[in-house]
């Protein structure tokens, strides 16, 4: 039994000695530099290793140095690409500003003073809406309404640009006057949409409105109601569209809600009313003139103020 116990003791002693051989002695300084598995090398400069030793590039392997160069290269490439995109964006915004766009008019040349006047209005719009200072962000309808309030003689203004927006220009179409209306010392022009304006760009209209109402406004801008002017312009446009004759004279009688028109080669007037639709009223005028020509009647006047009926005397 004693011999058996000694055998066990000898086995434990052997294990203790083997464990002692695997662990370094603190007193032996050479043991600190012996490589051992599952241990971190002292002085490693790898980026993913936490160490209190100072970072030394001479301790990096060739592989770590290559990884570090690749990381720096990717960082520099990213910075260059980012700066390039920022510079390109700034250039694009500066190249697509609406303030620097050219101003041209259809079928006519604009004087430098007229161009400068419109350019000032564009500048005022940009100051009111700074986010719309560039071609891609410009709200076309709101911009058009703003320009029309300042220049009623402009029928449309369109911003045309190339694919990138660098080559850009404003194309202006002016209203064509169908008739003139002289009130005091001011002359007003009326187009087919019934818009009155004072600056004429185009030929002088032959037709003149004769005001026999006796109304003399103290303010020259108060020509008549917008409804009356709109009716007059649309009535003339409807006559041209239907091709029922050439209007020679337009007379405003005592009532500012009526209008007498004279056609070429006809000595009698046709009495109209602004409460009616101008295009439907022109249909009644065409039917009445056809009837008069067929019957060879020579009336003093023809009344088409009532819808669907025509009277003559």
PDB file of C-alpha atoms in Angstrom:
ATOM      1  CA  UNK A   1       0.000   0.000   0.000  1.00  0.00           C
ATOM      2  CA  UNK A   2       2.818   2.346   0.806  1.00  0.00           C
ATOM      3  CA  UNK A   3       4.505   1.637  -2.453  1.00  0.00           C
ATOM      4  CA  UNK A   4       1.255   2.390  -4.290  1.00  0.00           C
ATOM      5  CA  UNK A   5       0.944   5.726  -2.489  1.00  0.00           C
ATOM      6  CA  UNK A   6       4.485   6.669  -3.402  1.00  0.00           C
ATOM      7  CA  UNK A   7       3.617   5.965  -6.995  1.00  0.00           C
ATOM      8  CA  UNK A   8       0.797   8.433  -6.849  1.00  0.00           C
ATOM      9  CA  UNK A   9       3.013  10.981  -5.187  1.00  0.00           C
ATOM     10  CA  UNK A  10       5.653  10.529  -7.843  1.00  0.00           C
ATOM     11  CA  UNK A  11       3.066  11.120 -10.580  1.00  0.00           C
ATOM     12  CA  UNK A  12       1.887  14.402  -9.003  1.00  0.00           C
ATOM     13  CA  UNK A  13       5.432  15.560  -8.583  1.00  0.00           C
ATOM     14  CA  UNK A  14       6.149  14.890 -12.237  1.00  0.00           C
ATOM     15  CA  UNK A  15       3.114  17.008 -13.272  1.00  0.00           C
ATOM     16  CA  UNK A  16       4.212  19.875 -11.049  1.00  0.00           C
ATOM     17  CA  UNK A  17       7.667  19.870 -12.548  1.00  0.00           C
ATOM     18  CA  UNK A  18       6.244  19.855 -16.089  1.00  0.00           C
ATOM     19  CA  UNK A  19       4.011  22.831 -15.295  1.00  0.00           C
ATOM     20  CA  UNK A  20       6.948  24.706 -13.863  1.00  0.00           C
ATOM     21  CA  UNK A  21       8.940  24.106 -17.016  1.00  0.00           C
ATOM     22  CA  UNK A  22       6.177  25.655 -19.176  1.00  0.00           C
ATOM     23  CA  UNK A  23       6.036  28.904 -17.203  1.00  0.00           C
ATOM     24  CA  UNK A  24       8.891  31.429 -17.375  1.00  0.00           C
ATOM     25  CA  UNK A  25      10.767  32.532 -14.334  1.00  0.00           C
ATOM     26  CA  UNK A  26      10.429  36.250 -13.642  1.00  0.00           C
ATOM     27  CA  UNK A  27      14.021  36.334 -12.549  1.00  0.00           C
ATOM     28  CA  UNK A  28      15.293  35.199 -15.954  1.00  0.00           C
ATOM     29  CA  UNK A  29      15.067  38.232 -18.391  1.00  0.00           C
ATOM     30  CA  UNK A  30      15.644  36.079 -21.449  1.00  0.00           C
ATOM     31  CA  UNK A  31      12.363  34.257 -20.862  1.00  0.00           C
ATOM     32  CA  UNK A  32      10.382  37.452 -21.748  1.00  0.00           C
ATOM     33  CA  UNK A  33      11.466  37.243 -25.424  1.00  0.00           C
ATOM     34  CA  UNK A  34      10.672  33.570 -25.967  1.00  0.00           C
ATOM     35  CA  UNK A  35       7.669  33.118 -28.354  1.00  0.00           C
ATOM     36  CA  UNK A  36       4.732  31.306 -26.842  1.00  0.00           C
ATOM     37  CA  UNK A  37       1.398  30.357 -28.322  1.00  0.00           C
ATOM     38  CA  UNK A  38      -1.716  32.413 -27.461  1.00  0.00           C
ATOM     39  CA  UNK A  39       0.363  35.365 -26.279  1.00  0.00           C
ATOM     40  CA  UNK A  40       0.738  38.888 -27.729  1.00  0.00           C
ATOM     41  CA  UNK A  41       4.164  39.982 -28.848  1.00  0.00           C
ATOM     42  CA  UNK A  42       5.472  42.924 -26.875  1.00  0.00           C
ATOM     43  CA  UNK A  43       5.897  46.016 -29.042  1.00  0.00           C
ATOM     44  CA  UNK A  44       3.476  45.010 -31.816  1.00  0.00           C
ATOM     45  CA  UNK A  45       2.377  48.017 -33.890  1.00  0.00           C
ATOM     46  CA  UNK A  46      -0.666  46.413 -35.515  1.00  0.00           C
ATOM     47  CA  UNK A  47      -3.694  48.694 -35.636  1.00  0.00           C
ATOM     48  CA  UNK A  48      -6.017  46.128 -34.039  1.00  0.00           C
ATOM     49  CA  UNK A  49      -3.783  45.231 -31.112  1.00  0.00           C
ATOM     50  CA  UNK A  50      -4.076  47.091 -27.831  1.00  0.00           C
ATOM     51  CA  UNK A  51      -0.661  47.633 -26.369  1.00  0.00           C
ATOM     52  CA  UNK A  52       1.020  50.056 -24.056  1.00  0.00           C
ATOM     53  CA  UNK A  53       4.255  49.861 -25.962  1.00  0.00           C
ATOM     54  CA  UNK A  54       5.129  52.866 -28.219  1.00  0.00           C
ATOM     55  CA  UNK A  55       4.123  52.597 -31.894  1.00  0.00           C
ATOM     56  CA  UNK A  56       7.183  51.794 -33.929  1.00  0.00           C
ATOM     57  CA  UNK A  57       7.099  51.366 -37.684  1.00  0.00           C
ATOM     58  CA  UNK A  58      10.297  49.325 -37.635  1.00  0.00           C
ATOM     59  CA  UNK A  59       8.389  46.589 -35.827  1.00  0.00           C
ATOM     60  CA  UNK A  60       5.718  46.357 -38.585  1.00  0.00           C
ATOM     61  CA  UNK A  61       5.886  43.550 -41.032  1.00  0.00           C
ATOM     62  CA  UNK A  62       5.803  44.134 -44.787  1.00  0.00           C
ATOM     63  CA  UNK A  63       2.200  43.019 -44.853  1.00  0.00           C
ATOM     64  CA  UNK A  64       1.144  45.556 -42.215  1.00  0.00           C
ATOM     65  CA  UNK A  65       3.015  48.305 -44.013  1.00  0.00           C
ATOM     66  CA  UNK A  66       1.205  47.420 -47.241  1.00  0.00           C
ATOM     67  CA  UNK A  67      -2.182  47.530 -45.484  1.00  0.00           C
ATOM     68  CA  UNK A  68      -1.345  50.924 -44.003  1.00  0.00           C
ATOM     69  CA  UNK A  69      -0.399  52.313 -47.423  1.00  0.00           C
ATOM     70  CA  UNK A  70      -3.616  50.972 -48.945  1.00  0.00           C
ATOM     71  CA  UNK A  71      -5.667  52.581 -46.176  1.00  0.00           C
ATOM     72  CA  UNK A  72      -4.018  55.946 -46.718  1.00  0.00           C
ATOM     73  CA  UNK A  73      -4.430  55.637 -50.488  1.00  0.00           C
ATOM     74  CA  UNK A  74      -8.168  54.955 -50.126  1.00  0.00           C
ATOM     75  CA  UNK A  75      -8.527  57.934 -47.802  1.00  0.00           C
ATOM     76  CA  UNK A  76      -6.750  60.271 -50.215  1.00  0.00           C
ATOM     77  CA  UNK A  77      -8.820  59.010 -53.160  1.00  0.00           C
ATOM     78  CA  UNK A  78     -12.021  59.585 -51.188  1.00  0.00           C
ATOM     79  CA  UNK A  79     -10.975  63.135 -50.312  1.00  0.00           C
ATOM     80  CA  UNK A  80     -10.123  63.914 -53.951  1.00  0.00           C
ATOM     81  CA  UNK A  81     -13.452  62.512 -55.212  1.00  0.00           C
ATOM     82  CA  UNK A  82     -15.436  64.427 -52.593  1.00  0.00           C
ATOM     83  CA  UNK A  83     -13.680  67.698 -53.380  1.00  0.00           C
ATOM     84  CA  UNK A  84     -14.243  67.120 -57.095  1.00  0.00           C
ATOM     85  CA  UNK A  85     -17.982  66.611 -56.623  1.00  0.00           C
ATOM     86  CA  UNK A  86     -18.242  69.701 -54.418  1.00  0.00           C
ATOM     87  CA  UNK A  87     -16.357  71.815 -56.959  1.00  0.00           C
ATOM     88  CA  UNK A  88     -18.505  70.450 -59.795  1.00  0.00           C
ATOM     89  CA  UNK A  89     -21.689  71.250 -57.865  1.00  0.00           C
ATOM     90  CA  UNK A  90     -20.556  74.818 -57.166  1.00  0.00           C
ATOM     91  CA  UNK A  91     -19.637  75.318 -60.820  1.00  0.00           C
ATOM     92  CA  UNK A  92     -23.005  73.928 -61.962  1.00  0.00           C
ATOM     93  CA  UNK A  93     -24.950  76.255 -59.652  1.00  0.00           C
ATOM     94  CA  UNK A  94     -22.968  79.283 -60.806  1.00  0.00           C
ATOM     95  CA  UNK A  95     -23.385  78.263 -64.449  1.00  0.00           C
ATOM     96  CA  UNK A  96     -27.173  77.787 -64.190  1.00  0.00           C
ATOM     97  CA  UNK A  97     -28.218  80.987 -62.433  1.00  0.00           C
ATOM     98  CA  UNK A  98     -31.253  82.621 -64.032  1.00  0.00           C
ATOM     99  CA  UNK A  99     -29.767  86.070 -63.493  1.00  0.00           C
ATOM    100  CA  UNK A 100     -27.045  85.417 -66.055  1.00  0.00           C
ATOM    101  CA  UNK A 101     -29.436  84.126 -68.730  1.00  0.00           C
ATOM    102  CA  UNK A 102     -29.739  85.941 -72.038  1.00  0.00           C
ATOM    103  CA  UNK A 103     -32.922  87.860 -72.830  1.00  0.00           C
ATOM    104  CA  UNK A 104     -34.294  87.687 -76.370  1.00  0.00           C
ATOM    105  CA  UNK A 105     -37.644  88.495 -77.956  1.00  0.00           C
ATOM    106  CA  UNK A 106     -39.387  86.578 -80.704  1.00  0.00           C
ATOM    107  CA  UNK A 107     -39.088  88.211 -84.149  1.00  0.00           C
ATOM    108  CA  UNK A 108     -37.674  91.464 -82.824  1.00  0.00           C
ATOM    109  CA  UNK A 109     -34.620  92.951 -81.191  1.00  0.00           C
ATOM    110  CA  UNK A 110     -34.559  94.370 -77.691  1.00  0.00           C
ATOM    111  CA  UNK A 111     -32.643  97.490 -76.843  1.00  0.00           C
ATOM    112  CA  UNK A 112     -30.056  97.356 -74.028  1.00  0.00           C
ATOM    113  CA  UNK A 113     -32.352  99.513 -71.878  1.00  0.00           C
ATOM    114  CA  UNK A 114     -35.260  97.081 -72.304  1.00  0.00           C
ATOM    115  CA  UNK A 115     -33.037  94.117 -71.501  1.00  0.00           C
ATOM    116  CA  UNK A 116     -31.716  95.828 -68.393  1.00  0.00           C
ATOM    117  CA  UNK A 117     -35.250  96.638 -67.264  1.00  0.00           C
ATOM    118  CA  UNK A 118     -36.363  93.010 -67.511  1.00  0.00           C
ATOM    119  CA  UNK A 119     -33.143  91.830 -65.889  1.00  0.00           C
ATOM    120  CA  UNK A 120     -33.882  94.026 -62.876  1.00  0.00           C
ATOM    121  CA  UNK A 121     -37.276  92.365 -62.524  1.00  0.00           C
ATOM    122  CA  UNK A 122     -35.619  88.953 -62.638  1.00  0.00           C
ATOM    123  CA  UNK A 123     -33.239  90.122 -59.921  1.00  0.00           C
ATOM    124  CA  UNK A 124     -36.188  91.238 -57.789  1.00  0.00           C
ATOM    125  CA  UNK A 125     -37.829  87.851 -58.208  1.00  0.00           C
ATOM    126  CA  UNK A 126     -34.660  86.027 -57.167  1.00  0.00           C
ATOM    127  CA  UNK A 127     -34.348  88.250 -54.113  1.00  0.00           C
ATOM    128  CA  UNK A 128     -37.930  87.372 -53.171  1.00  0.00           C
ATOM    129  CA  UNK A 129     -37.385  83.633 -53.798  1.00  0.00           C
ATOM    130  CA  UNK A 130     -33.672  82.861 -53.286  1.00  0.00           C
ATOM    131  CA  UNK A 131     -34.128  79.099 -53.709  1.00  0.00           C
ATOM    132  CA  UNK A 132     -35.328  79.664 -57.298  1.00  0.00           C
ATOM    133  CA  UNK A 133     -32.178  81.396 -58.467  1.00  0.00           C
ATOM    134  CA  UNK A 134     -31.159  78.402 -60.580  1.00  0.00           C
ATOM    135  CA  UNK A 135     -32.577  76.770 -63.698  1.00  0.00           C
ATOM    136  CA  UNK A 136     -33.536  73.424 -62.076  1.00  0.00           C
ATOM    137  CA  UNK A 137     -35.320  75.070 -59.121  1.00  0.00           C
ATOM    138  CA  UNK A 138     -37.173  77.871 -60.926  1.00  0.00           C
ATOM    139  CA  UNK A 139     -40.969  77.706 -60.534  1.00  0.00           C
ATOM    140  CA  UNK A 140     -42.008  78.649 -64.059  1.00  0.00           C
ATOM    141  CA  UNK A 141     -45.677  79.529 -63.387  1.00  0.00           C
ATOM    142  CA  UNK A 142     -44.950  81.734 -60.390  1.00  0.00           C
ATOM    143  CA  UNK A 143     -42.138  83.442 -62.258  1.00  0.00           C
ATOM    144  CA  UNK A 144     -44.429  84.073 -65.253  1.00  0.00           C
ATOM    145  CA  UNK A 145     -47.129  85.589 -63.023  1.00  0.00           C
ATOM    146  CA  UNK A 146     -44.548  87.873 -61.412  1.00  0.00           C
ATOM    147  CA  UNK A 147     -43.283  89.147 -64.770  1.00  0.00           C
ATOM    148  CA  UNK A 148     -46.820  89.691 -66.114  1.00  0.00           C
ATOM    149  CA  UNK A 149     -47.683  91.917 -63.156  1.00  0.00           C
ATOM    150  CA  UNK A 150     -44.717  94.139 -63.966  1.00  0.00           C
ATOM    151  CA  UNK A 151     -45.007  93.935 -67.767  1.00  0.00           C
ATOM    152  CA  UNK A 152     -48.598  93.360 -68.966  1.00  0.00           C
ATOM    153  CA  UNK A 153     -47.408  93.707 -72.559  1.00  0.00           C
ATOM    154  CA  UNK A 154     -45.561  90.366 -72.245  1.00  0.00           C
ATOM    155  CA  UNK A 155     -47.731  87.440 -73.339  1.00  0.00           C
ATOM    156  CA  UNK A 156     -45.255  84.774 -72.238  1.00  0.00           C
ATOM    157  CA  UNK A 157     -41.684  84.380 -71.072  1.00  0.00           C
ATOM    158  CA  UNK A 158     -40.054  80.968 -71.341  1.00  0.00           C
ATOM    159  CA  UNK A 159     -36.734  79.832 -69.974  1.00  0.00           C
ATOM    160  CA  UNK A 160     -34.957  77.652 -72.517  1.00  0.00           C
ATOM    161  CA  UNK A 161     -31.752  75.866 -71.611  1.00  0.00           C
ATOM    162  CA  UNK A 162     -29.476  73.104 -72.811  1.00  0.00           C
ATOM    163  CA  UNK A 163     -29.334  69.660 -71.227  1.00  0.00           C
ATOM    164  CA  UNK A 164     -26.919  70.831 -68.526  1.00  0.00           C
ATOM    165  CA  UNK A 165     -28.553  74.228 -68.226  1.00  0.00           C
ATOM    166  CA  UNK A 166     -25.379  76.126 -69.049  1.00  0.00           C
ATOM    167  CA  UNK A 167     -26.651  77.648 -72.313  1.00  0.00           C
ATOM    168  CA  UNK A 168     -29.818  79.389 -71.097  1.00  0.00           C
ATOM    169  CA  UNK A 169     -31.979  82.273 -72.273  1.00  0.00           C
ATOM    170  CA  UNK A 170     -35.361  83.870 -71.628  1.00  0.00           C
ATOM    171  CA  UNK A 171     -37.556  84.017 -74.736  1.00  0.00           C
ATOM    172  CA  UNK A 172     -40.181  86.760 -74.571  1.00  0.00           C
ATOM    173  CA  UNK A 173     -43.363  86.897 -76.634  1.00  0.00           C
ATOM    174  CA  UNK A 174     -45.116  90.263 -76.662  1.00  0.00           C
ATOM    175  CA  UNK A 175     -48.844  90.763 -77.050  1.00  0.00           C
ATOM    176  CA  UNK A 176     -50.206  91.808 -80.410  1.00  0.00           C
ATOM    177  CA  UNK A 177     -52.655  94.703 -80.182  1.00  0.00           C
ATOM    178  CA  UNK A 178     -55.997  94.451 -81.983  1.00  0.00           C
ATOM    179  CA  UNK A 179     -57.279  97.917 -81.065  1.00  0.00           C
ATOM    180  CA  UNK A 180     -56.217 101.128 -79.367  1.00  0.00           C
ATOM    181  CA  UNK A 181     -58.106 103.170 -76.834  1.00  0.00           C
ATOM    182  CA  UNK A 182     -57.128 106.783 -76.221  1.00  0.00           C
ATOM    183  CA  UNK A 183     -58.051 108.084 -72.766  1.00  0.00           C
ATOM    184  CA  UNK A 184     -56.780 111.550 -72.022  1.00  0.00           C
ATOM    185  CA  UNK A 185     -53.072 111.674 -72.694  1.00  0.00           C
ATOM    186  CA  UNK A 186     -52.621 107.902 -72.467  1.00  0.00           C
ATOM    187  CA  UNK A 187     -53.021 105.300 -75.162  1.00  0.00           C
ATOM    188  CA  UNK A 188     -54.000 101.780 -74.253  1.00  0.00           C
ATOM    189  CA  UNK A 189     -53.701  98.699 -76.423  1.00  0.00           C
ATOM    190  CA  UNK A 190     -55.979  95.655 -76.230  1.00  0.00           C
ATOM    191  CA  UNK A 191     -55.025  92.163 -77.398  1.00  0.00           C
ATOM    192  CA  UNK A 192     -57.100  89.075 -78.261  1.00  0.00           C
ATOM    193  CA  UNK A 193     -57.258  87.979 -74.616  1.00  0.00           C
ATOM    194  CA  UNK A 194     -58.685  91.289 -73.511  1.00  0.00           C
ATOM    195  CA  UNK A 195     -55.524  92.506 -71.768  1.00  0.00           C
ATOM    196  CA  UNK A 196     -54.826  96.233 -71.776  1.00  0.00           C
ATOM    197  CA  UNK A 197     -51.233  97.481 -71.868  1.00  0.00           C
ATOM    198  CA  UNK A 198     -49.405 100.695 -72.688  1.00  0.00           C
ATOM    199  CA  UNK A 199     -46.053  99.544 -74.150  1.00  0.00           C
ATOM    200  CA  UNK A 200     -46.484  98.409 -77.745  1.00  0.00           C
ATOM    201  CA  UNK A 201     -44.044  95.940 -79.315  1.00  0.00           C
ATOM    202  CA  UNK A 202     -45.215  95.386 -82.838  1.00  0.00           C
ATOM    203  CA  UNK A 203     -47.260  97.113 -85.535  1.00  0.00           C
ATOM    204  CA  UNK A 204     -49.714  99.849 -84.651  1.00  0.00           C
ATOM    205  CA  UNK A 205     -53.295  98.516 -84.832  1.00  0.00           C
ATOM    206  CA  UNK A 206     -55.616 100.072 -87.367  1.00  0.00           C
ATOM    207  CA  UNK A 207     -58.767  99.772 -85.244  1.00  0.00           C
ATOM    208  CA  UNK A 208     -59.505 102.511 -82.716  1.00  0.00           C
ATOM    209  CA  UNK A 209     -62.119 102.538 -79.970  1.00  0.00           C
ATOM    210  CA  UNK A 210     -64.417 105.564 -80.112  1.00  0.00           C
ATOM    211  CA  UNK A 211     -65.739 106.484 -76.697  1.00  0.00           C
ATOM    212  CA  UNK A 212     -69.136 108.191 -76.973  1.00  0.00           C
ATOM    213  CA  UNK A 213     -70.169 107.470 -73.392  1.00  0.00           C
ATOM    214  CA  UNK A 214     -69.080 110.861 -72.123  1.00  0.00           C
ATOM    215  CA  UNK A 215     -67.271 109.291 -69.209  1.00  0.00           C
ATOM    216  CA  UNK A 216     -64.053 111.109 -68.379  1.00  0.00           C
ATOM    217  CA  UNK A 217     -62.059 109.380 -65.631  1.00  0.00           C
ATOM    218  CA  UNK A 218     -59.906 111.563 -63.422  1.00  0.00           C
ATOM    219  CA  UNK A 219     -57.264 108.830 -63.288  1.00  0.00           C
ATOM    220  CA  UNK A 220     -55.841 107.912 -66.678  1.00  0.00           C
ATOM    221  CA  UNK A 221     -55.308 104.325 -65.546  1.00  0.00           C
ATOM    222  CA  UNK A 222     -59.052 103.833 -64.979  1.00  0.00           C
ATOM    223  CA  UNK A 223     -60.000 103.134 -68.561  1.00  0.00           C
ATOM    224  CA  UNK A 224     -62.869 100.768 -67.859  1.00  0.00           C
ATOM    225  CA  UNK A 225     -63.555  97.646 -65.932  1.00  0.00           C
ATOM    226  CA  UNK A 226     -61.366  94.635 -66.635  1.00  0.00           C
ATOM    227  CA  UNK A 227     -64.491  92.772 -67.614  1.00  0.00           C
ATOM    228  CA  UNK A 228     -65.318  95.302 -70.328  1.00  0.00           C
ATOM    229  CA  UNK A 229     -61.782  95.283 -71.726  1.00  0.00           C
ATOM    230  CA  UNK A 230     -61.648  91.481 -71.691  1.00  0.00           C
ATOM    231  CA  UNK A 231     -64.983  91.312 -73.517  1.00  0.00           C
ATOM    232  CA  UNK A 232     -63.804  93.767 -76.173  1.00  0.00           C
ATOM    233  CA  UNK A 233     -60.607  91.876 -76.911  1.00  0.00           C
ATOM    234  CA  UNK A 234     -62.320  88.478 -77.026  1.00  0.00           C
ATOM    235  CA  UNK A 235     -65.095  89.810 -79.247  1.00  0.00           C
ATOM    236  CA  UNK A 236     -62.577  91.061 -81.810  1.00  0.00           C
ATOM    237  CA  UNK A 237     -60.681  87.771 -81.626  1.00  0.00           C
ATOM    238  CA  UNK A 238     -63.911  85.817 -82.189  1.00  0.00           C
ATOM    239  CA  UNK A 239     -64.758  87.932 -85.258  1.00  0.00           C
ATOM    240  CA  UNK A 240     -61.344  87.155 -86.742  1.00  0.00           C
ATOM    241  CA  UNK A 241     -61.736  83.480 -85.926  1.00  0.00           C
ATOM    242  CA  UNK A 242     -65.181  83.192 -87.523  1.00  0.00           C
ATOM    243  CA  UNK A 243     -64.068  85.294 -90.519  1.00  0.00           C
ATOM    244  CA  UNK A 244     -67.406  87.047 -90.827  1.00  0.00           C
ATOM    245  CA  UNK A 245     -65.898  90.355 -91.908  1.00  0.00           C
ATOM    246  CA  UNK A 246     -63.477  93.096 -91.068  1.00  0.00           C
ATOM    247  CA  UNK A 247     -64.377  95.400 -88.182  1.00  0.00           C
ATOM    248  CA  UNK A 248     -64.059  99.065 -89.205  1.00  0.00           C
ATOM    249  CA  UNK A 249     -65.247 100.915 -86.115  1.00  0.00           C
ATOM    250  CA  UNK A 250     -65.883 100.285 -82.431  1.00  0.00           C
ATOM    251  CA  UNK A 251     -68.097 102.739 -80.562  1.00  0.00           C
ATOM    252  CA  UNK A 252     -68.908 102.773 -76.878  1.00  0.00           C
ATOM    253  CA  UNK A 253     -72.443 104.223 -76.562  1.00  0.00           C
ATOM    254  CA  UNK A 254     -73.860 105.971 -73.525  1.00  0.00           C
ATOM    255  CA  UNK A 255     -73.910 102.709 -71.601  1.00  0.00           C
ATOM    256  CA  UNK A 256     -70.546 101.280 -70.541  1.00  0.00           C
ATOM    257  CA  UNK A 257     -72.046  97.791 -70.703  1.00  0.00           C
ATOM    258  CA  UNK A 258     -72.728  97.894 -74.456  1.00  0.00           C
ATOM    259  CA  UNK A 259     -70.625  98.003 -77.580  1.00  0.00           C
ATOM    260  CA  UNK A 260     -71.486  98.943 -81.157  1.00  0.00           C
ATOM    261  CA  UNK A 261     -69.349  97.535 -83.940  1.00  0.00           C
ATOM    262  CA  UNK A 262     -69.285  98.406 -87.664  1.00  0.00           C
ATOM    263  CA  UNK A 263     -68.168  95.982 -90.334  1.00  0.00           C
ATOM    264  CA  UNK A 264     -66.543  96.949 -93.590  1.00  0.00           C
ATOM    265  CA  UNK A 265     -69.043  97.731 -96.401  1.00  0.00           C
ATOM    266  CA  UNK A 266     -71.930  97.870 -93.879  1.00  0.00           C
ATOM    267  CA  UNK A 267     -73.294 101.240 -92.792  1.00  0.00           C
ATOM    268  CA  UNK A 268     -75.307  99.985 -89.817  1.00  0.00           C
ATOM    269  CA  UNK A 269     -73.967  99.026 -86.379  1.00  0.00           C
ATOM    270  CA  UNK A 270     -74.429  95.780 -84.520  1.00  0.00           C
ATOM    271  CA  UNK A 271     -75.324  96.301 -80.874  1.00  0.00           C
ATOM    272  CA  UNK A 272     -73.716  93.898 -78.407  1.00  0.00           C
ATOM    273  CA  UNK A 273     -73.711  93.506 -74.622  1.00  0.00           C
ATOM    274  CA  UNK A 274     -70.827  92.548 -72.349  1.00  0.00           C
ATOM    275  CA  UNK A 275     -72.993  90.206 -70.227  1.00  0.00           C
ATOM    276  CA  UNK A 276     -73.028  87.686 -73.067  1.00  0.00           C
ATOM    277  CA  UNK A 277     -70.333  85.258 -74.070  1.00  0.00           C
ATOM    278  CA  UNK A 278     -68.383  86.962 -76.903  1.00  0.00           C
ATOM    279  CA  UNK A 279     -67.983  83.800 -78.991  1.00  0.00           C
ATOM    280  CA  UNK A 280     -71.668  82.877 -78.809  1.00  0.00           C
ATOM    281  CA  UNK A 281     -72.579  86.459 -79.596  1.00  0.00           C
ATOM    282  CA  UNK A 282     -70.418  86.342 -82.727  1.00  0.00           C
ATOM    283  CA  UNK A 283     -72.360  83.229 -83.807  1.00  0.00           C
ATOM    284  CA  UNK A 284     -75.579  85.256 -83.538  1.00  0.00           C
ATOM    285  CA  UNK A 285     -73.943  88.094 -85.494  1.00  0.00           C
ATOM    286  CA  UNK A 286     -72.951  85.705 -88.279  1.00  0.00           C
ATOM    287  CA  UNK A 287     -76.491  84.287 -88.474  1.00  0.00           C
ATOM    288  CA  UNK A 288     -78.024  87.775 -88.511  1.00  0.00           C
ATOM    289  CA  UNK A 289     -75.716  89.002 -91.291  1.00  0.00           C
ATOM    290  CA  UNK A 290     -76.464  85.915 -93.360  1.00  0.00           C
ATOM    291  CA  UNK A 291     -80.209  86.514 -92.998  1.00  0.00           C
ATOM    292  CA  UNK A 292     -79.874  90.213 -93.922  1.00  0.00           C
ATOM    293  CA  UNK A 293     -77.817  89.398 -97.017  1.00  0.00           C
ATOM    294  CA  UNK A 294     -80.297  86.781 -98.141  1.00  0.00           C
ATOM    295  CA  UNK A 295     -83.302  89.094 -97.656  1.00  0.00           C
ATOM    296  CA  UNK A 296     -81.348  92.097 -98.979  1.00  0.00           C
ATOM    297  CA  UNK A 297     -82.461  94.181 -96.039  1.00  0.00           C
ATOM    298  CA  UNK A 298     -80.870  97.556 -95.276  1.00  0.00           C
ATOM    299  CA  UNK A 299     -81.458  98.093 -91.553  1.00  0.00           C
ATOM    300  CA  UNK A 300     -80.559 101.075 -89.411  1.00  0.00           C
ATOM    301  CA  UNK A 301     -79.034  98.745 -86.811  1.00  0.00           C
ATOM    302  CA  UNK A 302     -78.987  95.090 -85.762  1.00  0.00           C
ATOM    303  CA  UNK A 303     -79.498  94.160 -82.110  1.00  0.00           C
ATOM    304  CA  UNK A 304     -77.903  90.898 -80.897  1.00  0.00           C
ATOM    305  CA  UNK A 305     -77.894  91.688 -77.191  1.00  0.00           C
ATOM    306  CA  UNK A 306     -80.372  88.866 -76.426  1.00  0.00           C
ATOM    307  CA  UNK A 307     -79.053  85.335 -76.770  1.00  0.00           C
ATOM    308  CA  UNK A 308     -80.464  83.336 -79.648  1.00  0.00           C
ATOM    309  CA  UNK A 309     -82.345  86.296 -81.146  1.00  0.00           C
ATOM    310  CA  UNK A 310     -81.509  89.164 -83.453  1.00  0.00           C
ATOM    311  CA  UNK A 311     -83.590  92.260 -84.086  1.00  0.00           C
ATOM    312  CA  UNK A 312     -83.128  94.876 -86.735  1.00  0.00           C
ATOM    313  CA  UNK A 313     -84.758  98.132 -87.634  1.00  0.00           C
TER     314      UNK A 313
END
